[in-house]
Each structure stands twice: as C-alpha cells, then as structure tokens.
Coordinates of C-alpha atoms in Angstrom, one line a residue:
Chain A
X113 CA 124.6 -29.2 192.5
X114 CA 123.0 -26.8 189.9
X115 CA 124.2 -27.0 186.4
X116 CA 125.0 -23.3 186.7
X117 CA 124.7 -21.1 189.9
X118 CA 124.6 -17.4 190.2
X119 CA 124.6 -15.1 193.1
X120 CA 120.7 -13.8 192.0
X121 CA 121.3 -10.4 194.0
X122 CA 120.4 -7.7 193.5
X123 CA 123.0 -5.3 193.2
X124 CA 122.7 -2.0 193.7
X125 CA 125.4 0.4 192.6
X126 CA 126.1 3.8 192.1
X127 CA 127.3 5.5 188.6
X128 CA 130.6 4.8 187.8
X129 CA 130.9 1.6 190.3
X130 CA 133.2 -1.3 189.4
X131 CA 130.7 -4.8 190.1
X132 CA 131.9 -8.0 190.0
X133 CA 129.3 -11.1 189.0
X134 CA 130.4 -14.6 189.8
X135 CA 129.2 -18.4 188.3
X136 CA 129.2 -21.8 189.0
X137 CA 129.0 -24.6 186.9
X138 CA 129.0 -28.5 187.7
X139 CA 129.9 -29.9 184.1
X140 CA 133.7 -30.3 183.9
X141 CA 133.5 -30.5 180.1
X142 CA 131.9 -27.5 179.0
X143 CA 133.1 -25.9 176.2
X144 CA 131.1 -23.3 175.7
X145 CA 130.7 -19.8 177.9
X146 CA 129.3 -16.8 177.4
X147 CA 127.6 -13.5 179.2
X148 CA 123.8 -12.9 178.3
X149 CA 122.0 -9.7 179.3
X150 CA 118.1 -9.6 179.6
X151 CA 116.3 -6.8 180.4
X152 CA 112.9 -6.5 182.2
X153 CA 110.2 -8.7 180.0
X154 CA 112.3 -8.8 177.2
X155 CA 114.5 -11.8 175.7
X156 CA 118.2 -12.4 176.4
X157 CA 121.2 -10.6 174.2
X158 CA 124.7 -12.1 174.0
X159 CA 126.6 -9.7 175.9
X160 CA 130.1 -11.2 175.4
X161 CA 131.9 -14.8 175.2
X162 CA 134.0 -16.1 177.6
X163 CA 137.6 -17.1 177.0
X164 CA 140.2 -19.3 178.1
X165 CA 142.3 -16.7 178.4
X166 CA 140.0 -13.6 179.5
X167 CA 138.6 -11.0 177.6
X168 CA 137.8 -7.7 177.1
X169 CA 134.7 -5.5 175.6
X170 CA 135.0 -2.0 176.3
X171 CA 133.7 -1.4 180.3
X172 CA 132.8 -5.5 180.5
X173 CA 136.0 -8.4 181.6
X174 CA 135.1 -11.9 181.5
X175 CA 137.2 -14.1 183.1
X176 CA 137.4 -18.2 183.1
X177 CA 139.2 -20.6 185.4
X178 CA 138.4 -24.3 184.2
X179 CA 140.1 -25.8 187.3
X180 CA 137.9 -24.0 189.8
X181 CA 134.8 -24.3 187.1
X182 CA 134.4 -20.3 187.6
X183 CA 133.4 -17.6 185.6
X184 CA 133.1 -14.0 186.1
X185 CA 132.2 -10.4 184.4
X186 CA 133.6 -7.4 185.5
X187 CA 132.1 -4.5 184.8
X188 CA 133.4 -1.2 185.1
X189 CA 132.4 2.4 185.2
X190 CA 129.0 1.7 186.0
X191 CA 125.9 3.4 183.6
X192 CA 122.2 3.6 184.5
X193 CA 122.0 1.8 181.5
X194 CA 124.1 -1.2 182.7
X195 CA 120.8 -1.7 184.8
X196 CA 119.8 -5.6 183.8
X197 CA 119.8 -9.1 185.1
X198 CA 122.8 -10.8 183.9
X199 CA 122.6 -14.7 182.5
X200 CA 125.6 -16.6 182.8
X201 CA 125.7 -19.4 180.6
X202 CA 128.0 -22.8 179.7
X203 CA 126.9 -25.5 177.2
X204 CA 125.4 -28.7 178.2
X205 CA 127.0 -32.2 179.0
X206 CA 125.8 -33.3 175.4
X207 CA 127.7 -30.2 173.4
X208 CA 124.2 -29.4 171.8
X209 CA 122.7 -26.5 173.5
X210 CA 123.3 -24.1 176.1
X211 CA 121.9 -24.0 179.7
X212 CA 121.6 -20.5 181.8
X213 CA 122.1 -19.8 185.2
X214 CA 119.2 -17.7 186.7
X215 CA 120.9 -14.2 186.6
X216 CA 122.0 -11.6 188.7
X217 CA 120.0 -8.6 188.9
X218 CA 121.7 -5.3 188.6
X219 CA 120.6 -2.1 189.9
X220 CA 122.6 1.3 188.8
X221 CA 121.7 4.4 190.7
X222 CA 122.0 7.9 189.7
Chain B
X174 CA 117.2 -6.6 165.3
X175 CA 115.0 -8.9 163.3
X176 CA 117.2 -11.9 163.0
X177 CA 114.6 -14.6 164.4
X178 CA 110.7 -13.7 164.4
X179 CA 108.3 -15.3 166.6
X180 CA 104.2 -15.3 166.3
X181 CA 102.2 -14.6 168.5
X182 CA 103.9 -12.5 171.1
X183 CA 100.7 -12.8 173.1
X184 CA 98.5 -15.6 174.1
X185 CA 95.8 -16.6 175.9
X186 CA 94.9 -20.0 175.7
X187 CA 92.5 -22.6 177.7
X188 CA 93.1 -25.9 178.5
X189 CA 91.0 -27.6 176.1
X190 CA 92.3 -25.6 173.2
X191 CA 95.2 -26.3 170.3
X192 CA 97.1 -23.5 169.4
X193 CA 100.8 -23.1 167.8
X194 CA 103.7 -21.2 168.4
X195 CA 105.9 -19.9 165.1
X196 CA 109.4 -19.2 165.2
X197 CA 111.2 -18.1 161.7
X198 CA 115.1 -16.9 161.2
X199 CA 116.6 -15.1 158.3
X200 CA 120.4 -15.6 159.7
X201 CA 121.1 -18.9 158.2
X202 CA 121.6 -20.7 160.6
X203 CA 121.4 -24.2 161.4
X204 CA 120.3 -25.3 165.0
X205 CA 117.0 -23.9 166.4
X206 CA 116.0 -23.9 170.1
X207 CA 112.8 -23.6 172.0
X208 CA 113.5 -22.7 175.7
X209 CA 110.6 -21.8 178.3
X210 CA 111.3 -19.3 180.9
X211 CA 109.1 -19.2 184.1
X212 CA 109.2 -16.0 186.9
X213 CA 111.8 -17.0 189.4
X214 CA 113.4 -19.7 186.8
X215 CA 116.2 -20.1 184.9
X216 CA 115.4 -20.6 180.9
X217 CA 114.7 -24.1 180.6
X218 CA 115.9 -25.6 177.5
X219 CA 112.5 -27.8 176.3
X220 CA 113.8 -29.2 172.0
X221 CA 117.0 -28.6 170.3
X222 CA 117.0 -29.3 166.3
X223 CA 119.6 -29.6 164.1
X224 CA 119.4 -29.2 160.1
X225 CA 116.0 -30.4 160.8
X226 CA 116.6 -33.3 162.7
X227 CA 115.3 -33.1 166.3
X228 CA 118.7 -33.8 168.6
X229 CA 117.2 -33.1 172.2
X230 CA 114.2 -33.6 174.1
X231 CA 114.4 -32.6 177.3
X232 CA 112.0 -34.4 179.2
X233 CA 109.3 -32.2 178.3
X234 CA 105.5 -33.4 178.5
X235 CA 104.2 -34.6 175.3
X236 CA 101.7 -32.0 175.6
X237 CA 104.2 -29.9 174.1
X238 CA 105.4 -31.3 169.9
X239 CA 107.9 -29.5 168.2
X240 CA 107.9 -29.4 164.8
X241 CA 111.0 -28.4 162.1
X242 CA 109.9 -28.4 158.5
X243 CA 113.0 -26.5 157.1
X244 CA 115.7 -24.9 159.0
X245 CA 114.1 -21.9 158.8
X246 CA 111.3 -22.2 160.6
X247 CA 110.5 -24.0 163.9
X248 CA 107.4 -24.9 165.3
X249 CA 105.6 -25.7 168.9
X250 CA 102.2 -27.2 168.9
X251 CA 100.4 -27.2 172.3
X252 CA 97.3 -28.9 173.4
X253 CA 95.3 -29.8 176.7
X254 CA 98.0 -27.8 178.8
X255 CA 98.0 -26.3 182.4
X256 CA 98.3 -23.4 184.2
X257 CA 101.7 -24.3 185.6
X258 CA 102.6 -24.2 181.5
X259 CA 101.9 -20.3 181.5
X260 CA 105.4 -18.5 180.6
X261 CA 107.6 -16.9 177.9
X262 CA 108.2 -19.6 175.1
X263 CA 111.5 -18.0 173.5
X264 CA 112.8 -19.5 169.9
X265 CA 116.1 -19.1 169.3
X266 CA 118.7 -20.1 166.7
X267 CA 122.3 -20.3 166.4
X268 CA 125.0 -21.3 163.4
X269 CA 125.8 -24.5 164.6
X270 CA 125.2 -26.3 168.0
X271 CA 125.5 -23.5 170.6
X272 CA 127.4 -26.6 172.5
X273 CA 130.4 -27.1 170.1
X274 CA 132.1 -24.2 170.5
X275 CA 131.7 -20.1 170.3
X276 CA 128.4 -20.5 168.6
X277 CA 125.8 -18.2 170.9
X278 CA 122.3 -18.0 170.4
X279 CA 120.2 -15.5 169.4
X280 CA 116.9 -15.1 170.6
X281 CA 113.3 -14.2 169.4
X282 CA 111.4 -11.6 171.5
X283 CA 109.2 -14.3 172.6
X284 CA 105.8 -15.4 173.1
X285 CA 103.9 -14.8 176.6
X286 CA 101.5 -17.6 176.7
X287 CA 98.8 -17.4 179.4
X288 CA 96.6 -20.4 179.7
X289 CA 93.5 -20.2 181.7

C-alpha cells in the first residue's frame, strides 16, 4: 500500500461547484496532516492543516478520521482560481519529515 | 514570499560535470529538507537536517551529498549523474521537524535541473 494515495483526477468543475478530494494513508501513527496546493511548474504552498476535529478556512473544510486513516478537503463555491493540483500530505513513520501523495488535479470552468 | 531562496532555478548539467544546488532561509527555522519531484511522481523526500545534524537519508544514491553548514543554509552537491536524475530539486524548511506535530513546510521555488 502507498504511504499516501490520492484519487489523481482530474476534476473538472464548474464555478461555484462544491468538490470533494479524498486520501489515503498506510502509517497508523501519523501525526501530522495537512493540504498543499501547487500550481502548474511552481512549488507547493500550505493550503491548510488538518485537525482532529475538522476545520475550517473560508471556502476550504478538511476533515480527519484516524480510525479509517482518511482525509479529505472540501471545497466550496468553486473559483477559476481554485484551478490547482492538490497534495495531500501526513508525516512519516519516523516523525521527521513529511511525505506527499501525488495530488489531485483540479479543473474550474467558467 | 521570499522565506527560503534557492540558486539556480535553472540547470543544465552533463554527466561528467559537478555542480551544486543552494538553498538559504531567513524564517529561523530549524529543520531543512531537500525533496525531488519527477513528472508523474509524488515529491520524494531525498535528506532531512536538523540544527545541522543530518537525521534522514533516504536511500538516495551517493551521487547526490547534502551538505548543512549552518541552519540557514543547505546544500546539494551532484556529480557523475543521469538522465533519469533530471527533475525539480525543491529546498524547503520548516520550525521544527515537519513530523512532530503542526510544523508545515515551506518551500523554495525550486531548481529545474536538466542533465544531458
């Protein structure tokens, strides 16, 4: 099983779309879990951390479920300029770095 | 966002050449990262250091030395490498061990190393 595994898409929406992103990941004691967003040929930006307990960020919901080793971003209202591949991402076995899924490309139309 | 720097962005290298790759951060922070990211791949974490010391090697060829003088600045010497080595080398630092708990990284902008 991948460390972390991610649905690689694409997605295309329309404007103002709700999308849902879901990940996978094998190591039961991560501690660690965040959103990235990278655009086309340019390096990865935290887009949000991921909570125990859920959270919020304006348009963006991440959720975590530790039993089902699960994450997911919700995004909401969809802009053109939500257009991106989205990087989940969960810290290694050792607790010393972070590894990334491959992303899920997202497409928003006009 | 200047945060962490890298040098060059752009590279074109042969195989028989020795070149280096420069990462600096101004955010005082003390873990630094070197991750490669290949088209169609996930960002593969290659050396993690740690207030200088290096904590992680990831099984990467020895082809590829990192180097941490300070915790500023991070260093990747290559030498003799391949094609299959062609990709964007991003630097990134974070406050503490992005593994220990909400510490994220930030990134450089990269360097896109072509080697011919």
């Amino acid at each position: 099983r991948k460390e972390v595994e991610q649905d690689p898409g694409p997605f295309n929406v329309p404007e103002g779309a709700t999308v849902a992103f879901n990940c996978t990941y094998s190591n039961s004691a991560s501690q660690s879990f965040f959103w990235y967003r990278q655009d086309c040929r340019k390096e990865p930006k935290l887009l949000m951390s991921v909570y125990s307990s859920g959270n919020e960020d304006g348009r963006f919901t991440a959720q975590l479920n530790r039993a089902s080793q699960y994450i997911s971003l919700l995004i909401r209202d969809s802009k053109l300029s939500d257009s991106a591949t989205y990087l989940c991402v969960v810290s290694n076995q050792a607790g010393t770095a972070l590894i990334f899924g491959k992303g899920t490309t997202l497409s928003v139309s006009s | 966002e200047t945060g962490v720097t890298q040098t060059p962005r752009h590279l074109v290298m042969g195989m028989t050449n020795k070149k280096s790759l420069k990462c600096e951060q101004h955010l005082g922070h003390n873990a630094m990262y070197w991750y490669k990211q290949s088209a169609k791949k996930p960002l593969e974490l290659m050396f993690v250091y740690s207030l200088e010391e290096r904590v992680e090697n990831n099984s990467v060829p020895s082809r590829f030395s990192p180097e941490c003088p300070n915790s500023s600045h991070l260093f990747l010497h290559l030498h003799t490498l391949q094609p299959e080595d062609s990709a964007l080398y991003l630097c990134a630092s974070s406050q503490d061990l992005a593994g220990t708990g909400p510490s994220p990284l930030h990134f450089g902008n990269g360097t896109r190393l072509t080697v011919t």
